């Protein structure tokens, strides 16, 4: 069933969760660029809210094209009264609604051609979709499945199944998936992202219950991604990948003692924990988007942190902001920021972009 509760863990840690339809224009006009409350020492990036229909509750960014021109986000109904979500594509100052069936609808990936992929719960099963040229197409899936990312070649990654997940790729123009090979001893797996070279980040689960981050290379080989040296595998509570770009992969590590983003350099064979608490995105320069709670932030290839402006004073930000997408040139970032509370005391998030010098 869809997850109706939208706590911090849902919004922040699982953003990449997972017929011919005429797109309708968003009900709200584009908000003007505004000077927001800046985090300490930060003045290089300017925040802009994405259009929000007046009858919706809040919004979060779910994907962005590599060139930064197309941003996918979804809006929520007032008071979270239903499971229904409202996906949008934002480009050239205009937001277009993408009608999807079912509940918990989300566009999880979009490429520079504006082709988007995502998932929705329909009759109790999660199903994958592709949206291209105004047409929504259901992708073939065995026992359900989800579509998580798409590259500029049109290749889509996701998974099939409900209980036992099979990592898959739908090649450009195909609706039937191709299962990705699992390493010996692994019984299931999933994918989170695909880069422009066709390399795929995800994870695999072994028969003994061990789950590890994994990369399928475009040449057909694959490799597990290691833990940082100081971490005892017995202490790991969660460990997975979020994004891949060239030689870089970013993911998440949770133990009883710490919670941090993890970044791998595949060329150098290195792994490091970042000062970011969480990081959903990375580009080929190693620029990594995420948060140092409660402030949205990015880390460059040298692990230097830059904080991003939000809509409220950081001292009053009890929920937290997030950079969830980073463009190839690093000049556009996208994510969501805390915007206060509703009448019931529930948090409100706003989907935003940051334009950076």
mmCIF file of C-alpha atoms in Angstrom:
data_model
loop_
_atom_site.group_PDB
_atom_site.id
_atom_site.type_symbol
_atom_site.label_atom_id
_atom_site.label_comp_id
_atom_site.label_asym_id
_atom_site.label_seq_id
_atom_site.Cartn_x
_atom_site.Cartn_y
_atom_site.Cartn_z
ATOM 1 C CA UNK A 1 0.000 0.000 0.000
ATOM 2 C CA UNK A 2 1.142 3.595 -0.472
ATOM 3 C CA UNK A 3 2.862 5.246 2.423
ATOM 4 C CA UNK A 4 0.578 8.061 3.542
ATOM 5 C CA UNK A 5 2.743 9.175 6.404
ATOM 6 C CA UNK A 6 5.385 11.658 5.270
ATOM 7 C CA UNK A 7 7.833 11.865 8.176
ATOM 8 C CA UNK A 8 11.426 12.996 7.937
ATOM 9 C CA UNK A 9 12.661 9.506 7.049
ATOM 10 C CA UNK A 10 10.185 9.162 4.188
ATOM 11 C CA UNK A 11 10.911 12.542 2.624
ATOM 12 C CA UNK A 12 14.624 12.647 3.188
ATOM 13 C CA UNK A 13 15.866 9.084 3.019
ATOM 14 C CA UNK A 14 13.649 7.531 0.356
ATOM 15 C CA UNK A 15 13.232 10.223 -2.296
ATOM 16 C CA UNK A 16 14.320 7.814 -5.001
ATOM 17 C CA UNK A 17 11.760 5.179 -3.950
ATOM 18 C CA UNK A 18 10.308 4.523 -5.977
ATOM 19 C CA UNK A 19 -2.220 5.456 -22.420
ATOM 20 C CA UNK A 20 -2.261 8.909 -24.149
ATOM 21 C CA UNK A 21 -2.806 11.608 -21.604
ATOM 22 C CA UNK A 22 -2.925 15.303 -22.258
ATOM 23 C CA UNK A 23 -0.757 17.255 -19.852
ATOM 24 C CA UNK A 24 -2.427 20.176 -18.117
ATOM 25 C CA UNK A 25 -0.718 23.382 -17.151
ATOM 26 C CA UNK A 26 -0.011 23.890 -13.473
ATOM 27 C CA UNK A 27 -2.588 26.013 -11.714
ATOM 28 C CA UNK A 28 -0.097 28.377 -10.137
ATOM 29 C CA UNK A 29 2.160 30.922 -11.788
ATOM 30 C CA UNK A 30 5.922 30.708 -11.429
ATOM 31 C CA UNK A 31 7.092 32.265 -8.202
ATOM 32 C CA UNK A 32 9.614 35.070 -8.677
ATOM 33 C CA UNK A 33 13.235 34.564 -7.722
ATOM 34 C CA UNK A 34 13.614 35.689 -4.158
ATOM 35 C CA UNK A 35 16.326 36.366 -1.643
ATOM 36 C CA UNK A 36 15.898 33.760 1.102
ATOM 37 C CA UNK A 37 17.423 33.464 4.542
ATOM 38 C CA UNK A 38 20.996 32.396 3.813
ATOM 39 C CA UNK A 39 22.901 29.736 5.714
ATOM 40 C CA UNK A 40 26.206 30.857 7.269
ATOM 41 C CA UNK A 41 28.644 32.247 4.735
ATOM 42 C CA UNK A 42 26.466 31.453 1.733
ATOM 43 C CA UNK A 43 25.546 34.009 -0.929
ATOM 44 C CA UNK A 44 26.423 32.339 -4.240
ATOM 45 C CA UNK A 45 23.098 30.543 -4.825
ATOM 46 C CA UNK A 46 19.644 32.071 -5.199
ATOM 47 C CA UNK A 47 16.544 30.076 -4.280
ATOM 48 C CA UNK A 48 13.395 29.933 -6.417
ATOM 49 C CA UNK A 49 10.186 28.133 -5.476
ATOM 50 C CA UNK A 50 8.588 25.901 -8.092
ATOM 51 C CA UNK A 51 4.929 26.498 -8.988
ATOM 52 C CA UNK A 52 2.451 25.286 -6.393
ATOM 53 C CA UNK A 53 -1.272 24.882 -7.166
ATOM 54 C CA UNK A 54 -3.295 26.767 -4.575
ATOM 55 C CA UNK A 55 -5.268 23.716 -3.449
ATOM 56 C CA UNK A 56 -2.212 21.532 -2.746
ATOM 57 C CA UNK A 57 -0.372 21.010 0.530
ATOM 58 C CA UNK A 58 3.359 20.900 -0.102
ATOM 59 C CA UNK A 59 5.819 19.641 -2.737
ATOM 60 C CA UNK A 60 9.137 17.832 -3.128
ATOM 61 C CA UNK A 61 11.569 17.450 -6.034
ATOM 62 C CA UNK A 62 11.825 13.874 -7.314
ATOM 63 C CA UNK A 63 14.201 14.178 -10.312
ATOM 64 C CA UNK A 64 16.094 16.540 -12.622
ATOM 65 C CA UNK A 65 17.712 16.144 -16.034
ATOM 66 C CA UNK A 66 21.492 16.232 -16.169
ATOM 67 C CA UNK A 67 21.523 19.608 -17.914
ATOM 68 C CA UNK A 68 19.215 20.992 -15.226
ATOM 69 C CA UNK A 69 16.596 22.142 -17.733
ATOM 70 C CA UNK A 70 13.800 19.767 -16.652
ATOM 71 C CA UNK A 71 12.796 19.308 -13.020
ATOM 72 C CA UNK A 72 10.289 16.700 -11.828
ATOM 73 C CA UNK A 73 8.426 17.266 -8.595
ATOM 74 C CA UNK A 74 5.177 16.256 -6.979
ATOM 75 C CA UNK A 75 2.555 18.128 -4.989
ATOM 76 C CA UNK A 76 0.461 16.819 -2.110
ATOM 77 C CA UNK A 77 -3.205 17.424 -1.268
ATOM 78 C CA UNK A 78 -4.108 19.713 1.606
ATOM 79 C CA UNK A 79 -3.897 17.866 4.899
ATOM 80 C CA UNK A 80 -2.718 14.699 3.118
ATOM 81 C CA UNK A 81 -6.387 13.802 2.853
ATOM 82 C CA UNK A 82 -5.827 11.137 0.193
ATOM 83 C CA UNK A 83 -2.987 8.910 -1.069
ATOM 84 C CA UNK A 84 -3.062 10.698 -4.418
ATOM 85 C CA UNK A 85 -0.006 12.721 -5.494
ATOM 86 C CA UNK A 86 0.322 15.199 -8.374
ATOM 87 C CA UNK A 87 3.498 14.920 -10.499
ATOM 88 C CA UNK A 88 4.765 17.893 -12.507
ATOM 89 C CA UNK A 89 7.531 18.616 -15.009
ATOM 90 C CA UNK A 90 9.026 22.109 -14.858
ATOM 91 C CA UNK A 91 10.874 23.522 -17.885
ATOM 92 C CA UNK A 92 11.455 27.019 -19.276
ATOM 93 C CA UNK A 93 9.436 28.640 -16.502
ATOM 94 C CA UNK A 94 6.369 26.455 -17.022
ATOM 95 C CA UNK A 95 5.071 23.539 -14.961
ATOM 96 C CA UNK A 96 3.012 20.840 -16.680
ATOM 97 C CA UNK A 97 1.021 18.285 -14.716
ATOM 98 C CA UNK A 98 1.610 14.639 -15.654
ATOM 99 C CA UNK A 99 -1.563 12.687 -14.875
ATOM 100 C CA UNK A 100 -0.732 9.190 -13.580
ATOM 101 C CA UNK A 101 -3.210 6.550 -12.403
ATOM 102 C CA UNK A 102 -3.447 5.127 -8.923
ATOM 103 C CA UNK A 103 -1.866 6.502 -5.766
ATOM 104 C CA UNK A 104 1.534 7.634 -4.457
ATOM 105 C CA UNK A 105 2.453 8.702 -8.000
ATOM 106 C CA UNK A 106 6.046 9.845 -8.558
ATOM 107 C CA UNK A 107 8.330 10.733 -11.471
ATOM 108 C CA UNK A 108 11.673 9.347 -10.302
ATOM 109 C CA UNK A 109 13.866 10.180 -13.304
ATOM 110 C CA UNK A 110 13.896 12.544 -16.281
ATOM 111 C CA UNK A 111 16.379 13.115 -19.113
ATOM 112 C CA UNK A 112 17.340 16.161 -21.182
ATOM 113 C CA UNK A 113 14.659 15.303 -23.778
ATOM 114 C CA UNK A 114 11.988 15.583 -21.097
ATOM 115 C CA UNK A 115 11.280 11.845 -21.046
ATOM 116 C CA UNK A 116 10.305 10.950 -17.491
ATOM 117 C CA UNK A 117 9.901 7.635 -15.695
ATOM 118 C CA UNK A 118 8.248 6.740 -12.443
ATOM 119 C CA UNK A 119 5.863 4.570 -10.515
ATOM 120 C CA UNK A 120 2.386 4.480 -8.997
ATOM 121 C CA UNK A 121 0.341 2.120 -6.858
ATOM 122 C CA UNK A 122 -2.562 0.742 -8.905
ATOM 123 C CA UNK A 123 -4.995 -1.783 -7.382
ATOM 124 C CA UNK A 124 -2.523 -2.682 -4.659
ATOM 125 C CA UNK A 125 0.478 -3.198 -6.964
ATOM 126 C CA UNK A 126 3.251 -0.736 -7.783
ATOM 127 C CA UNK A 127 3.703 -0.316 -11.538
ATOM 128 C CA UNK A 128 6.391 1.392 -13.683
ATOM 129 C CA UNK A 129 5.653 4.103 -16.257
ATOM 130 C CA UNK A 130 7.344 6.171 -18.958
ATOM 131 C CA UNK A 131 6.079 9.607 -19.975
ATOM 132 C CA UNK A 132 7.200 10.795 -23.419
ATOM 133 C CA UNK A 133 5.771 13.475 -25.713
ATOM 134 C CA UNK A 134 2.622 13.764 -23.618
ATOM 135 C CA UNK A 135 1.943 10.028 -23.620
ATOM 136 C CA UNK A 136 2.096 7.841 -20.490
ATOM 137 C CA UNK A 137 3.058 4.207 -21.160
ATOM 138 C CA UNK A 138 2.995 1.382 -18.646
ATOM 139 C CA UNK A 139 6.240 -0.589 -18.781
ATOM 140 C CA UNK A 140 6.062 -4.365 -18.664
ATOM 141 C CA UNK A 141 6.813 -5.803 -15.224
ATOM 142 C CA UNK A 142 6.538 -9.267 -13.725
ATOM 143 C CA UNK A 143 4.420 -9.064 -10.565
ATOM 144 C CA UNK A 144 4.722 -5.285 -10.540
ATOM 145 C CA UNK A 145 7.791 -3.113 -10.383
ATOM 146 C CA UNK A 146 9.174 0.394 -10.386
ATOM 147 C CA UNK A 147 11.144 2.681 -12.710
ATOM 148 C CA UNK A 148 13.774 4.753 -10.873
ATOM 149 C CA UNK A 149 15.935 6.575 -13.435
ATOM 150 C CA UNK A 150 16.537 7.247 -17.132
ATOM 151 C CA UNK A 151 19.612 8.482 -18.993
ATOM 152 C CA UNK A 152 19.825 10.620 -22.112
ATOM 153 C CA UNK A 153 20.028 7.496 -24.309
ATOM 154 C CA UNK A 154 16.584 6.539 -23.039
ATOM 155 C CA UNK A 155 17.648 3.508 -20.981
ATOM 156 C CA UNK A 156 15.525 3.064 -17.849
ATOM 157 C CA UNK A 157 16.471 1.240 -14.651
ATOM 158 C CA UNK A 158 14.286 -0.098 -11.887
ATOM 159 C CA UNK A 159 13.115 -3.396 -10.517
ATOM 160 C CA UNK A 160 10.466 -6.074 -11.017
ATOM 161 C CA UNK A 161 8.612 -7.975 -8.341
ATOM 162 C CA UNK A 162 7.020 -7.187 -5.008
ATOM 163 C CA UNK A 163 8.548 -9.565 -2.461
ATOM 164 C CA UNK A 164 11.654 -10.753 -4.330
ATOM 165 C CA UNK A 165 13.084 -7.821 -6.285
ATOM 166 C CA UNK A 166 14.834 -8.323 -9.622
ATOM 167 C CA UNK A 167 17.047 -5.462 -10.889
ATOM 168 C CA UNK A 168 16.127 -4.607 -14.480
ATOM 169 C CA UNK A 169 16.796 -2.231 -17.334
ATOM 170 C CA UNK A 170 14.336 -1.243 -20.050
ATOM 171 C CA UNK A 171 16.422 -0.384 -23.114
ATOM 172 C CA UNK A 172 15.481 2.671 -25.140
ATOM 173 C CA UNK A 173 12.137 2.202 -26.854
ATOM 174 C CA UNK A 174 11.407 -1.141 -25.188
ATOM 175 C CA UNK A 175 8.590 -1.882 -22.759
ATOM 176 C CA UNK A 176 9.885 -5.338 -21.753
ATOM 177 C CA UNK A 177 12.677 -5.330 -19.173
ATOM 178 C CA UNK A 178 16.054 -7.050 -19.238
ATOM 179 C CA UNK A 179 17.123 -8.603 -15.930
ATOM 180 C CA UNK A 180 20.555 -7.569 -14.706
ATOM 181 C CA UNK A 181 22.908 -10.376 -13.677
ATOM 182 C CA UNK A 182 23.298 -11.042 -9.984
ATOM 183 C CA UNK A 183 26.632 -12.054 -8.445
ATOM 184 C CA UNK A 184 27.042 -15.614 -7.216
ATOM 185 C CA UNK A 185 25.139 -16.171 -3.991
ATOM 186 C CA UNK A 186 22.791 -13.211 -4.498
ATOM 187 C CA UNK A 187 19.060 -13.846 -4.709
ATOM 188 C CA UNK A 188 17.647 -10.386 -5.388
ATOM 189 C CA UNK A 189 18.595 -6.808 -6.114
ATOM 190 C CA UNK A 190 17.446 -3.338 -7.060
ATOM 191 C CA UNK A 191 18.684 -0.313 -8.985
ATOM 192 C CA UNK A 192 18.717 3.352 -8.065
ATOM 193 C CA UNK A 193 20.369 5.226 -10.960
ATOM 194 C CA UNK A 194 21.971 4.997 -14.396
ATOM 195 C CA UNK A 195 24.589 7.402 -15.760
ATOM 196 C CA UNK A 196 25.238 8.638 -19.290
ATOM 197 C CA UNK A 197 27.758 5.844 -19.953
ATOM 198 C CA UNK A 198 25.242 3.156 -19.034
ATOM 199 C CA UNK A 199 26.696 2.277 -15.632
ATOM 200 C CA UNK A 200 24.032 1.370 -13.075
ATOM 201 C CA UNK A 201 24.077 1.800 -9.309
ATOM 202 C CA UNK A 202 21.959 -0.299 -6.990
ATOM 203 C CA UNK A 203 22.279 -3.090 -4.497
ATOM 204 C CA UNK A 204 22.086 -6.850 -4.121
ATOM 205 C CA UNK A 205 20.902 -9.165 -1.351
ATOM 206 C CA UNK A 206 22.708 -12.450 -0.689
ATOM 207 C CA UNK A 207 21.127 -15.680 0.487
ATOM 208 C CA UNK A 208 22.605 -15.181 3.969
ATOM 209 C CA UNK A 209 20.671 -11.924 4.350
ATOM 210 C CA UNK A 210 23.608 -9.606 3.631
ATOM 211 C CA UNK A 211 22.741 -6.538 1.551
ATOM 212 C CA UNK A 212 25.456 -4.517 -0.168
ATOM 213 C CA UNK A 213 25.718 -1.586 -2.608
ATOM 214 C CA UNK A 214 26.526 -2.730 -6.127
ATOM 215 C CA UNK A 215 27.447 -1.308 -9.543
ATOM 216 C CA UNK A 216 26.701 -2.914 -12.896
ATOM 217 C CA UNK A 217 29.228 -1.538 -15.393
ATOM 218 C CA UNK A 218 28.297 -0.843 -18.995
ATOM 219 C CA UNK A 219 30.821 -3.491 -20.141
ATOM 220 C CA UNK A 220 28.828 -6.233 -18.394
ATOM 221 C CA UNK A 221 30.972 -6.544 -15.272
ATOM 222 C CA UNK A 222 29.866 -5.714 -11.768
ATOM 223 C CA UNK A 223 31.320 -4.976 -8.365
ATOM 224 C CA UNK A 224 30.345 -4.638 -4.730
ATOM 225 C CA UNK A 225 31.070 -1.294 -3.129
ATOM 226 C CA UNK A 226 33.003 -1.420 0.142
ATOM 227 C CA UNK A 227 32.348 -0.012 3.577
ATOM 228 C CA UNK A 228 34.697 2.633 4.958
ATOM 229 C CA UNK A 229 37.577 0.857 6.738
ATOM 230 C CA UNK A 230 36.587 1.912 10.254
ATOM 231 C CA UNK A 231 33.027 0.543 10.043
ATOM 232 C CA UNK A 232 32.253 -2.893 11.479
ATOM 233 C CA UNK A 233 29.833 -4.718 9.140
ATOM 234 C CA UNK A 234 27.983 -6.016 12.191
ATOM 235 C CA UNK A 235 27.037 -2.448 13.112
ATOM 236 C CA UNK A 236 25.448 -1.592 9.756
ATOM 237 C CA UNK A 237 21.716 -0.898 9.843
ATOM 238 C CA UNK A 238 21.337 0.529 6.323
ATOM 239 C CA UNK A 239 23.825 0.801 3.456
ATOM 240 C CA UNK A 240 22.885 1.588 -0.143
ATOM 241 C CA UNK A 241 23.565 3.657 -3.257
ATOM 242 C CA UNK A 242 21.608 6.710 -4.383
ATOM 243 C CA UNK A 243 23.262 8.002 -7.563
ATOM 244 C CA UNK A 244 26.072 7.418 -10.060
ATOM 245 C CA UNK A 245 27.901 9.742 -12.471
ATOM 246 C CA UNK A 246 31.091 8.729 -14.264
ATOM 247 C CA UNK A 247 33.646 7.574 -11.716
ATOM 248 C CA UNK A 248 31.540 8.710 -8.757
ATOM 249 C CA UNK A 249 28.852 6.940 -6.736
ATOM 250 C CA UNK A 250 27.082 8.331 -3.678
ATOM 251 C CA UNK A 251 25.087 6.448 -1.076
ATOM 252 C CA UNK A 252 23.976 6.228 2.522
ATOM 253 C CA UNK A 253 25.342 4.511 5.631
ATOM 254 C CA UNK A 254 23.483 4.166 8.923
ATOM 255 C CA UNK A 255 24.893 2.508 12.025
ATOM 256 C CA UNK A 256 23.905 2.733 15.674
ATOM 257 C CA UNK A 257 26.593 5.395 16.093
ATOM 258 C CA UNK A 258 26.406 7.542 12.966
ATOM 259 C CA UNK A 259 24.475 8.540 9.873
ATOM 260 C CA UNK A 260 26.379 9.848 6.866
ATOM 261 C CA UNK A 261 26.545 10.049 3.129
ATOM 262 C CA UNK A 262 29.157 7.760 1.596
ATOM 263 C CA UNK A 263 30.986 8.554 -1.633
ATOM 264 C CA UNK A 264 32.969 6.150 -3.773
ATOM 265 C CA UNK A 265 35.478 6.930 -6.526
ATOM 266 C CA UNK A 266 35.428 3.905 -8.811
ATOM 267 C CA UNK A 267 38.576 4.917 -10.674
ATOM 268 C CA UNK A 268 40.649 5.359 -7.527
ATOM 269 C CA UNK A 269 38.974 2.532 -5.617
ATOM 270 C CA UNK A 270 38.335 4.782 -2.616
ATOM 271 C CA UNK A 271 35.411 5.266 -0.224
ATOM 272 C CA UNK A 272 34.818 8.142 2.183
ATOM 273 C CA UNK A 273 32.206 9.324 4.619
ATOM 274 C CA UNK A 274 31.106 12.874 3.952
ATOM 275 C CA UNK A 275 30.047 15.529 6.410
ATOM 276 C CA UNK A 276 26.657 15.419 4.700
ATOM 277 C CA UNK A 277 24.090 13.480 6.716
ATOM 278 C CA UNK A 278 22.414 12.355 3.528
ATOM 279 C CA UNK A 279 23.170 12.799 -0.189
ATOM 280 C CA UNK A 280 20.776 11.752 -2.979
ATOM 281 C CA UNK A 281 22.770 13.084 -5.960
ATOM 282 C CA UNK A 282 26.188 13.521 -7.554
ATOM 283 C CA UNK A 283 27.624 14.773 -10.862
ATOM 284 C CA UNK A 284 30.709 13.774 -12.860
ATOM 285 C CA UNK A 285 32.812 16.391 -11.064
ATOM 286 C CA UNK A 286 32.012 14.753 -7.749
ATOM 287 C CA UNK A 287 29.744 17.598 -6.631
ATOM 288 C CA UNK A 288 27.396 15.927 -4.160
ATOM 289 C CA UNK A 289 24.001 17.255 -3.118
ATOM 290 C CA UNK A 290 22.426 16.628 0.253
ATOM 291 C CA UNK A 291 22.142 18.152 3.702
ATOM 292 C CA UNK A 292 23.970 18.893 6.892
ATOM 293 C CA UNK A 293 20.890 18.842 9.085
ATOM 294 C CA UNK A 294 18.943 21.052 8.999
ATOM 295 C CA UNK A 295 20.569 22.942 6.113
ATOM 296 C CA UNK A 296 20.697 21.977 2.442
ATOM 297 C CA UNK A 297 24.310 21.659 1.323
ATOM 298 C CA UNK A 298 26.696 20.370 -1.332
ATOM 299 C CA UNK A 299 30.144 18.820 -1.018
ATOM 300 C CA UNK A 300 32.718 19.234 -3.784
ATOM 301 C CA UNK A 301 35.256 16.620 -4.891
ATOM 302 C CA UNK A 302 37.580 17.765 -2.088
ATOM 303 C CA UNK A 303 34.785 17.298 0.484
ATOM 304 C CA UNK A 304 34.432 21.043 1.085
ATOM 305 C CA UNK A 305 30.902 21.940 2.177
ATOM 306 C CA UNK A 306 28.802 24.811 0.811
ATOM 307 C CA UNK A 307 25.509 25.633 2.527
ATOM 308 C CA UNK A 308 22.393 26.680 0.607
ATOM 309 C CA UNK A 309 19.739 29.267 1.512
ATOM 310 C CA UNK A 310 16.350 28.173 2.782
ATOM 311 C CA UNK A 311 13.010 29.835 3.483
ATOM 312 C CA UNK A 312 13.282 30.011 7.274
ATOM 313 C CA UNK A 313 15.989 30.802 9.777
ATOM 314 C CA UNK A 314 18.043 27.606 10.324
ATOM 315 C CA UNK A 315 17.456 27.979 14.067
ATOM 316 C CA UNK A 316 13.712 27.564 13.420
ATOM 317 C CA UNK A 317 14.093 24.732 10.893
ATOM 318 C CA UNK A 318 13.094 21.653 12.878
ATOM 319 C CA UNK A 319 12.447 19.475 9.812
ATOM 320 C CA UNK A 320 15.368 20.236 7.462
ATOM 321 C CA UNK A 321 16.150 21.168 3.848
ATOM 322 C CA UNK A 322 17.672 18.977 1.132
ATOM 323 C CA UNK A 323 19.543 19.270 -2.175
ATOM 324 C CA UNK A 324 18.246 16.198 -3.989
ATOM 325 C CA UNK A 325 19.498 16.923 -7.534
ATOM 326 C CA UNK A 326 22.711 18.410 -8.992
ATOM 327 C CA UNK A 327 23.141 19.469 -12.632
ATOM 328 C CA UNK A 328 26.137 18.412 -14.703
ATOM 329 C CA UNK A 329 27.683 21.890 -14.541
ATOM 330 C CA UNK A 330 26.730 22.423 -10.895
ATOM 331 C CA UNK A 331 24.950 25.680 -11.691
ATOM 332 C CA UNK A 332 21.440 24.428 -10.905
ATOM 333 C CA UNK A 333 20.521 22.483 -7.791
ATOM 334 C CA UNK A 334 17.048 21.233 -6.914
ATOM 335 C CA UNK A 335 15.389 19.939 -3.786
ATOM 336 C CA UNK A 336 12.986 20.986 -1.065
ATOM 337 C CA UNK A 337 13.045 23.308 1.904
ATOM 338 C CA UNK A 338 11.067 23.627 5.121
ATOM 339 C CA UNK A 339 8.488 26.399 4.864
ATOM 340 C CA UNK A 340 6.840 26.324 8.272
ATOM 341 C CA UNK A 341 3.761 24.553 9.627
ATOM 342 C CA UNK A 342 0.116 24.251 8.717
ATOM 343 C CA UNK A 343 -2.737 24.940 11.144
ATOM 344 C CA UNK A 344 -2.349 21.447 12.590
ATOM 345 C CA UNK A 345 1.345 21.895 13.316
ATOM 346 C CA UNK A 346 2.437 19.614 10.446
ATOM 347 C CA UNK A 347 5.531 20.483 8.433
ATOM 348 C CA UNK A 348 5.263 22.089 4.993
ATOM 349 C CA UNK A 349 7.911 21.536 2.316
ATOM 350 C CA UNK A 350 8.385 23.509 -0.893
ATOM 351 C CA UNK A 351 10.059 22.182 -4.054
ATOM 352 C CA UNK A 352 12.764 24.629 -5.132
ATOM 353 C CA UNK A 353 15.738 25.186 -7.391
ATOM 354 C CA UNK A 354 18.906 27.057 -6.540
ATOM 355 C CA UNK A 355 20.641 28.988 -9.326
ATOM 356 C CA UNK A 356 24.355 29.152 -8.464
ATOM 357 C CA UNK A 357 27.237 31.239 -9.806
#
